[in-house]
Amino acid sequence: MDKIQSLTGMQDLYDDGSSDLSSNFFYVERKIKEIFINYRLSEIRTPILEDIRLFSRSVGSSSDIVNKEIYEFNDRNDKKIALRPEGTASVIRSVIEKKLDTFEQKLCYIGPMWRYERPQKGRYRQFHQAGVEILGITEGLPEYEMISIICSIINEFELENCTIKINHLGNQVAKDNFCNSLKDFLTPYKEILDEKDILRLDKNPLRILDSKNKKTQELLKDAPSIKNFLDPSAVKILEDIKKEFSQFCNIEIDFSLVRGLDYYSGFVFEATSSDLGAQDSFLGGGRYDQLCKKLGGKELPSIGMAIGIERLAHLIGNIVESKKNISFIIVTSNLEPKAYKIAHQLRAINKNILLDINLSNSSMKSKLRRANKHNAEYAIIIGDDELISDTAIIKPLSNELEEQITVSIKDLYSFYKKL
Ligand code: HAM
């Protein structure tokens, strides 16, 4: 029989310490959740499937995502469905549907996204994003809150070699003037441009700044810069952010930074790391003040960002969790619920400890091997003798100088409480 395998670009993630990406993935997810809670963000969870039109109207028909990366299918009623390629459009659809599109809200989400890309390291067809969307507040303080969240994430994971690039795409007038000037500059060189860039020039000239074509990049060196079209207030935001937050993270103003999705206006940013290789951006976002209205809602000034969890998981080194690991080893001749009950009580006494019980019938040696794999500081061992005498063995695993001791169950509880 043919073997059934996971689909191209999709992977199973196991939190068993067997591969870097897998175990780091769950650690990153947990830590990011803690940061989101710390910033008092409210969680939102939208469906993974959406009406496909949501994305052509928001992410935009000139984007690579809508042009060639949407995972789509017809459902049983012949309705065109998309697996969501990102979270922002769904969040805005949801607040419009719930008539919450006049409220100030700070939302966050974590979940899988799909893009039909050519799989390579750091680029998958199913990947996960953790996102933040601050809704209902015009340009100003939310920009600082966003940069603060990003700096907290970079600092939490002690990421080195990374830069937060920031830019401002201007208000609609500045953006239009810049696009026209870019178009005027590039049109005489149309035959040098490739098909993709010609399409960008027609549909959304800003996206040309993101071209990977060497010839286009060379041409762009002499092209007009958005800097000359921006209001002084827009440049001030960039300079203020750089001034106030450079102490926490490396921040660079990059007037050529544009984003791959069409809904942005105003402040935009991306965090990149030289340790990531070709796919060097692990986080991106910006302001999108027109999106809600475009999707049929009210005027809702908004700003947001999303982190690629897999990319962040690749970036962090070996994790040393701050919580202590202890292994509970039961080696009795009969199945002994009493020993298990002791473990149950230990868990209630000190919730900061990660207590692992090996549930198999394996030998003491293999149970100790598992304890070492988990970096357990101690093994608490209960055998037949200990059950009869109401005692337990505490075996140190990380400190060779410490002796193994036998203690009463009462003393075991006090020991465990103090760990
Ligand atoms: P994005 O830049 O398209 O923005 O994606 C954000 C992050 O998702 C990227 O920086 C990257 O780390 C990760 N990512 C994207 N595609 C893949 C892939 N194929 N494989 C692995 N990771 C990937 C957005 O999605 C916007 N919704 C962000 C935003 C929120 N803007 C405003 N609010």
XYZ file of C-alpha atoms and ligand atoms in Angstrom:
452
model
C 0.000 0.000 0.000
C 1.213 3.561 -0.751
C 2.523 5.392 2.284
C 0.530 8.488 3.146
C 2.813 11.393 3.934
C 2.386 14.975 5.058
C 1.856 17.469 2.251
C 4.762 19.387 0.699
C 5.795 22.359 2.822
C 3.811 21.196 5.854
C 5.394 19.759 8.931
C 4.516 18.002 12.158
C 5.786 19.697 15.278
C 6.684 17.642 18.338
C 7.555 19.088 21.724
C 9.847 16.157 22.596
C 13.241 17.809 22.343
C 14.152 15.712 19.316
C 14.604 18.533 16.814
C 15.558 22.143 17.319
C 12.705 23.676 15.384
C 10.006 21.583 17.053
C 10.867 22.110 20.683
C 11.875 25.733 20.162
C 8.564 26.316 18.385
C 6.479 25.519 21.469
C 8.811 27.481 23.739
C 8.550 30.538 21.449
C 4.767 30.219 21.362
C 4.540 30.073 25.179
C 6.880 33.037 25.712
C 5.128 35.198 23.129
C 1.798 34.483 24.811
C 3.285 35.660 28.119
C 4.455 38.905 26.489
C 1.033 39.468 24.933
C -0.634 38.959 28.317
C 1.887 41.344 29.876
C 0.826 44.019 27.379
C -2.839 43.415 28.251
C -3.780 42.322 24.737
C -7.069 40.445 24.288
C -6.948 37.230 22.324
C -9.019 36.754 19.189
C -9.361 33.481 17.298
C -10.863 33.620 13.827
C -11.643 30.627 11.566
C -8.839 29.314 9.395
C -11.150 29.258 6.364
C -12.509 32.442 4.800
C -14.402 33.579 1.726
C -11.576 34.016 -0.788
C -12.691 37.557 -1.676
C -11.627 38.746 1.769
C -7.981 38.470 0.743
C -8.185 39.902 -2.777
C -9.905 42.965 -1.287
C -7.418 43.420 1.549
C -3.996 41.861 0.964
C -4.454 43.066 -2.632
C -4.479 41.806 -6.171
C -0.948 43.107 -6.836
C 0.553 41.080 -3.984
C 2.359 37.764 -4.510
C 0.108 36.270 -1.850
C -3.109 36.837 -3.792
C -1.524 36.355 -7.219
C -0.075 32.928 -6.685
C 0.055 31.815 -3.071
C -3.531 31.410 -1.907
C -4.487 27.884 -0.903
C -7.974 27.726 -2.354
C -10.704 25.222 -3.078
C -14.411 25.041 -3.775
C -16.556 23.684 -0.961
C -19.481 21.320 -1.466
C -21.700 24.276 -2.344
C -19.171 25.469 -4.909
C -18.237 28.459 -2.773
C -14.638 29.633 -3.247
C -12.808 29.158 0.032
C -9.283 30.189 1.058
C -7.083 28.895 3.834
C -6.059 32.189 5.424
C -2.622 33.437 4.306
C -2.410 35.952 7.172
C -4.463 37.156 10.129
C -5.127 40.887 9.724
C -7.894 40.667 7.097
C -9.783 38.105 9.200
C -9.525 40.251 12.343
C -10.984 43.251 10.504
C -13.710 41.109 8.906
C -14.592 39.887 12.364
C -14.797 43.316 14.035
C -16.967 44.602 11.172
C -19.254 41.571 11.486
C -19.548 42.046 15.278
C -20.097 45.808 14.823
C -17.017 46.506 16.891
C -15.429 48.627 14.175
C -15.788 51.883 16.104
C -13.993 50.677 19.233
C -10.439 50.999 20.416
C -9.076 47.483 20.879
C -5.732 45.799 21.397
C -5.981 42.277 20.001
C -3.588 39.375 19.581
C -3.680 35.941 17.963
C -1.565 32.882 17.376
C -2.303 30.292 14.740
C -1.487 28.544 11.468
C -1.452 30.346 8.104
C -1.060 28.964 4.581
C 0.779 30.246 1.530
C 1.423 28.125 -1.549
C 5.118 28.999 -1.782
C 8.131 27.055 -3.003
C 9.218 25.422 0.263
C 12.733 26.126 1.532
C 14.344 26.787 4.900
C 12.192 29.327 6.727
C 9.509 29.308 4.055
C 6.704 26.805 4.445
C 3.262 26.261 3.012
C 1.822 25.918 6.485
C 3.458 28.168 9.049
C 2.400 29.947 12.218
C 2.081 33.586 13.077
C 1.648 35.421 16.340
C 0.057 38.765 15.610
C -1.030 41.992 17.278
C -3.601 44.453 15.941
C -4.244 47.790 17.686
C -7.516 49.141 16.366
C -9.261 52.513 16.527
C -6.332 54.819 17.355
C -4.698 57.233 14.913
C -0.965 57.533 14.297
C 1.081 58.328 17.388
C 1.141 56.307 20.581
C 0.207 52.917 19.013
C 3.408 53.154 16.949
C 5.440 53.301 20.173
C 3.447 50.470 21.755
C 4.120 48.334 18.678
C 7.867 48.992 18.726
C 7.888 48.356 22.463
C 6.265 44.925 21.957
C 8.791 44.087 19.237
C 11.740 45.153 21.416
C 10.342 43.055 24.287
C 10.204 40.013 22.016
C 13.732 40.561 20.692
C 15.031 41.082 24.242
C 13.098 38.116 25.699
C 14.745 35.734 23.232
C 18.104 37.541 23.558
C 18.309 37.802 19.770
C 21.563 39.144 18.433
C 22.355 40.340 14.916
C 18.883 41.645 14.284
C 17.593 44.984 13.105
C 14.175 46.603 13.141
C 13.884 48.497 9.872
C 11.297 51.278 9.903
C 9.834 53.506 7.203
C 6.850 55.746 6.561
C 4.815 55.396 3.369
C 3.210 58.806 3.888
C -0.430 59.850 3.786
C -2.441 59.099 0.644
C -1.294 62.331 -1.099
C 2.397 61.691 -0.362
C 2.066 58.055 -1.406
C 0.334 59.008 -4.705
C 2.902 61.709 -5.490
C 5.781 59.354 -4.749
C 4.267 56.547 -6.849
C 3.742 58.926 -9.801
C 7.302 60.158 -9.569
C 8.630 56.588 -9.357
C 6.543 55.654 -12.381
C 7.847 58.651 -14.357
C 11.398 57.707 -13.425
C 11.100 54.021 -14.366
C 8.876 54.165 -17.451
C 11.748 55.050 -19.849
C 13.544 51.899 -18.652
C 10.545 49.593 -19.152
C 12.380 47.246 -21.516
C 15.049 46.595 -18.878
C 12.412 45.583 -16.316
C 11.186 42.008 -16.067
C 7.544 41.004 -16.463
C 6.911 41.013 -12.708
C 8.294 44.508 -12.227
C 6.352 45.886 -15.204
C 3.193 44.524 -13.596
C 4.169 46.144 -10.295
C 4.826 49.448 -12.069
C 1.301 49.370 -13.476
C -0.564 48.070 -10.449
C 1.396 49.260 -7.388
C 4.687 51.036 -8.163
C 5.705 51.027 -4.476
C 6.225 47.258 -4.650
C 9.024 47.740 -7.206
C 11.241 48.840 -4.317
C 11.042 45.224 -3.150
C 12.249 43.820 -6.505
C 14.797 41.014 -6.318
C 15.908 41.689 -9.927
C 19.538 42.913 -9.936
C 18.987 45.279 -12.921
C 15.971 46.884 -11.252
C 17.890 47.233 -8.009
C 20.691 49.014 -9.888
C 18.180 51.405 -11.521
C 16.535 52.137 -8.180
C 19.772 53.529 -6.749
C 19.063 56.804 -8.616
C 15.279 56.698 -8.211
C 13.361 59.312 -6.176
C 13.121 58.542 -2.441
C 9.912 58.583 -0.397
C 11.811 60.743 2.092
C 11.368 63.767 -0.170
C 7.593 63.326 -0.257
C 6.921 62.854 3.446
C 5.454 65.405 5.866
C 7.935 66.521 8.534
C 5.610 64.889 11.113
C 6.101 61.480 9.435
C 9.895 61.813 9.444
C 9.705 62.928 13.094
C 7.906 59.715 14.092
C 10.700 57.668 12.556
C 13.380 59.753 14.229
C 11.617 59.709 17.618
C 11.252 55.922 17.525
C 14.911 55.518 16.633
C 15.953 57.944 19.365
C 13.842 56.471 22.189
C 14.083 52.742 21.427
C 17.607 52.292 20.051
C 18.726 51.640 23.605
C 16.746 48.368 23.549
C 17.149 47.208 19.938
C 19.000 48.023 16.777
C 16.655 50.337 14.809
C 17.362 51.558 11.287
C 15.359 54.034 9.185
C 15.159 52.505 5.705
C 13.337 54.689 3.162
C 13.283 51.832 0.649
C 11.338 49.487 2.949
C 7.959 48.510 1.509
C 5.698 45.654 2.492
C 4.409 42.807 0.337
C 0.752 43.400 1.219
C -1.292 46.237 -0.300
C -3.192 47.497 2.745
C -0.402 49.516 4.365
C -0.230 53.274 4.686
C 1.939 55.352 7.009
C 4.382 53.699 9.412
C 5.759 50.272 8.351
C 8.455 48.020 9.752
C 10.201 44.669 9.468
C 12.588 42.874 11.818
C 15.384 40.974 10.106
C 18.264 38.830 11.274
C 21.511 38.113 9.467
C 21.391 34.634 11.057
C 18.328 33.619 8.994
C 19.786 33.427 5.467
C 17.616 34.196 2.446
C 14.361 34.511 4.391
C 15.782 37.044 6.803
C 12.594 38.729 7.980
C 10.971 37.186 11.049
C 8.430 39.893 11.783
C 6.630 42.590 9.848
C 3.751 45.008 9.961
C 2.574 48.562 9.842
C -0.357 50.948 9.814
C -3.415 50.172 7.703
C -5.916 52.985 8.279
C -8.047 52.362 5.159
C -8.531 48.598 5.388
C -11.666 48.518 7.543
C -13.549 50.950 5.309
C -12.383 49.070 2.229
C -13.885 45.877 3.654
C -17.241 47.596 4.213
C -16.754 48.813 7.782
C -16.299 52.192 9.421
C -13.203 54.365 9.377
C -10.925 52.452 11.760
C -7.312 53.638 12.006
C -5.220 50.581 12.854
C -1.721 49.254 13.146
C -0.459 45.681 13.513
C 2.312 43.185 13.142
C 2.915 39.462 12.842
C 5.836 37.272 13.833
C 6.734 34.093 11.979
C 6.999 31.585 14.819
C 9.034 29.035 12.835
C 11.546 31.722 11.820
C 11.885 32.897 15.405
C 12.269 29.264 16.525
C 15.148 28.875 14.036
C 16.812 31.966 15.447
C 17.003 31.091 19.098
C 19.750 28.771 20.245
C 19.486 25.939 22.729
C 16.852 26.755 25.271
C 17.484 26.510 28.946
C 14.062 26.720 30.555
C 14.132 28.545 33.861
C 11.708 26.075 35.476
C 13.249 23.116 37.301
C 12.768 19.585 36.004
C 12.289 16.697 38.422
C 11.706 13.068 37.483
C 9.422 10.855 39.518
C 10.376 7.223 39.175
C 8.105 4.444 40.380
C 9.730 1.001 40.424
C 7.349 -1.243 42.319
C 6.531 -4.908 41.683
C 2.792 -4.193 41.533
C 0.935 -1.297 40.064
C 0.908 1.114 43.006
C -1.616 3.974 43.056
C -0.161 5.140 46.398
C 3.101 6.132 44.726
C 1.190 7.951 42.034
C -0.843 9.777 44.687
C 2.399 11.147 46.195
C 3.340 12.569 42.794
C -0.129 14.103 42.510
C 0.354 15.860 45.839
C 3.835 17.081 44.927
C 2.465 18.734 41.800
C -0.089 20.636 43.884
C 2.561 21.771 46.388
C 4.895 23.486 43.919
C 3.520 24.439 40.527
C 6.841 25.915 39.377
C 8.373 22.473 38.993
C 8.053 20.419 35.835
C 7.457 16.937 37.278
C 7.723 14.086 34.822
C 6.518 10.582 35.690
C 7.712 7.823 33.468
C 4.559 5.766 33.012
C 6.125 2.777 31.314
C 7.232 -0.504 32.801
C 10.823 0.077 31.753
C 13.923 -0.525 33.863
C 15.347 1.892 36.417
C 18.278 2.476 34.050
C 16.083 3.573 31.164
C 13.972 5.738 33.481
C 17.113 7.508 34.677
C 18.202 7.964 31.070
C 14.922 9.748 30.373
C 15.419 11.897 33.495
C 18.838 12.961 32.208
C 17.410 13.730 28.781
C 14.972 16.114 30.471
C 17.857 17.758 32.360
C 16.215 16.737 35.624
C 17.916 18.139 38.690
C 16.691 15.291 40.917
C 14.979 11.944 40.549
C 12.488 11.051 43.250
C 12.421 7.265 43.409
C 9.811 5.069 45.040
C 10.243 1.277 45.096
C 8.653 -1.515 47.141
C 10.813 -0.810 50.232
C 10.002 2.886 50.197
C 6.281 2.182 49.910
C 6.374 -0.036 52.990
C 8.436 2.438 55.044
C 6.619 5.541 53.820
C 9.808 7.028 52.424
C 11.273 8.161 49.109
C 14.759 8.397 47.639
C 15.961 11.780 46.439
C 18.718 11.222 43.877
C 20.647 14.289 42.689
C 21.303 14.155 38.934
C 22.981 17.449 38.169
C 25.343 17.825 41.116
C 27.894 15.007 41.435
C 28.968 16.159 44.890
C 25.502 15.842 46.377
C 24.626 12.478 47.976
C 21.480 10.460 47.397
C 19.239 10.480 50.511
C 16.190 8.624 51.785
C 13.565 10.828 53.424
C 10.111 10.419 54.930
C 7.210 11.402 52.665
C 6.562 14.383 54.953
C 10.158 15.569 54.481
C 9.846 14.927 50.749
C 6.945 17.388 50.629
C 8.957 20.082 52.491
C 11.973 19.478 50.223
C 9.817 19.769 47.116
C 8.075 22.906 48.353
C 11.408 24.675 48.774
C 12.817 23.701 45.362
P 3.982 39.221 6.519
O 5.222 40.040 6.449
O 3.432 38.724 5.242
O 2.925 40.106 7.270
O 4.218 37.978 7.472
C 4.710 38.157 8.776
C 5.754 37.101 9.097
O 5.237 35.795 8.844
C 7.010 37.187 8.240
O 7.905 38.153 8.742
C 7.560 35.775 8.382
O 8.302 35.663 9.563
C 6.310 34.927 8.512
N 6.040 34.231 7.244
C 5.425 34.719 6.153
N 5.358 33.781 5.179
C 5.949 32.669 5.679
C 6.196 31.350 5.165
N 5.794 30.979 3.970
N 6.837 30.468 5.977
C 7.240 30.813 7.221
N 7.032 32.047 7.753
C 6.396 32.960 6.998
C 1.645 39.714 7.529
O 1.236 38.596 7.402
C 0.770 40.826 8.094
N -0.566 40.268 8.356
C 1.382 41.414 9.339
C 0.521 42.497 9.907
C -0.322 42.381 10.964
N 0.388 43.715 9.431
C -0.494 44.374 10.155
N -0.946 43.576 11.084
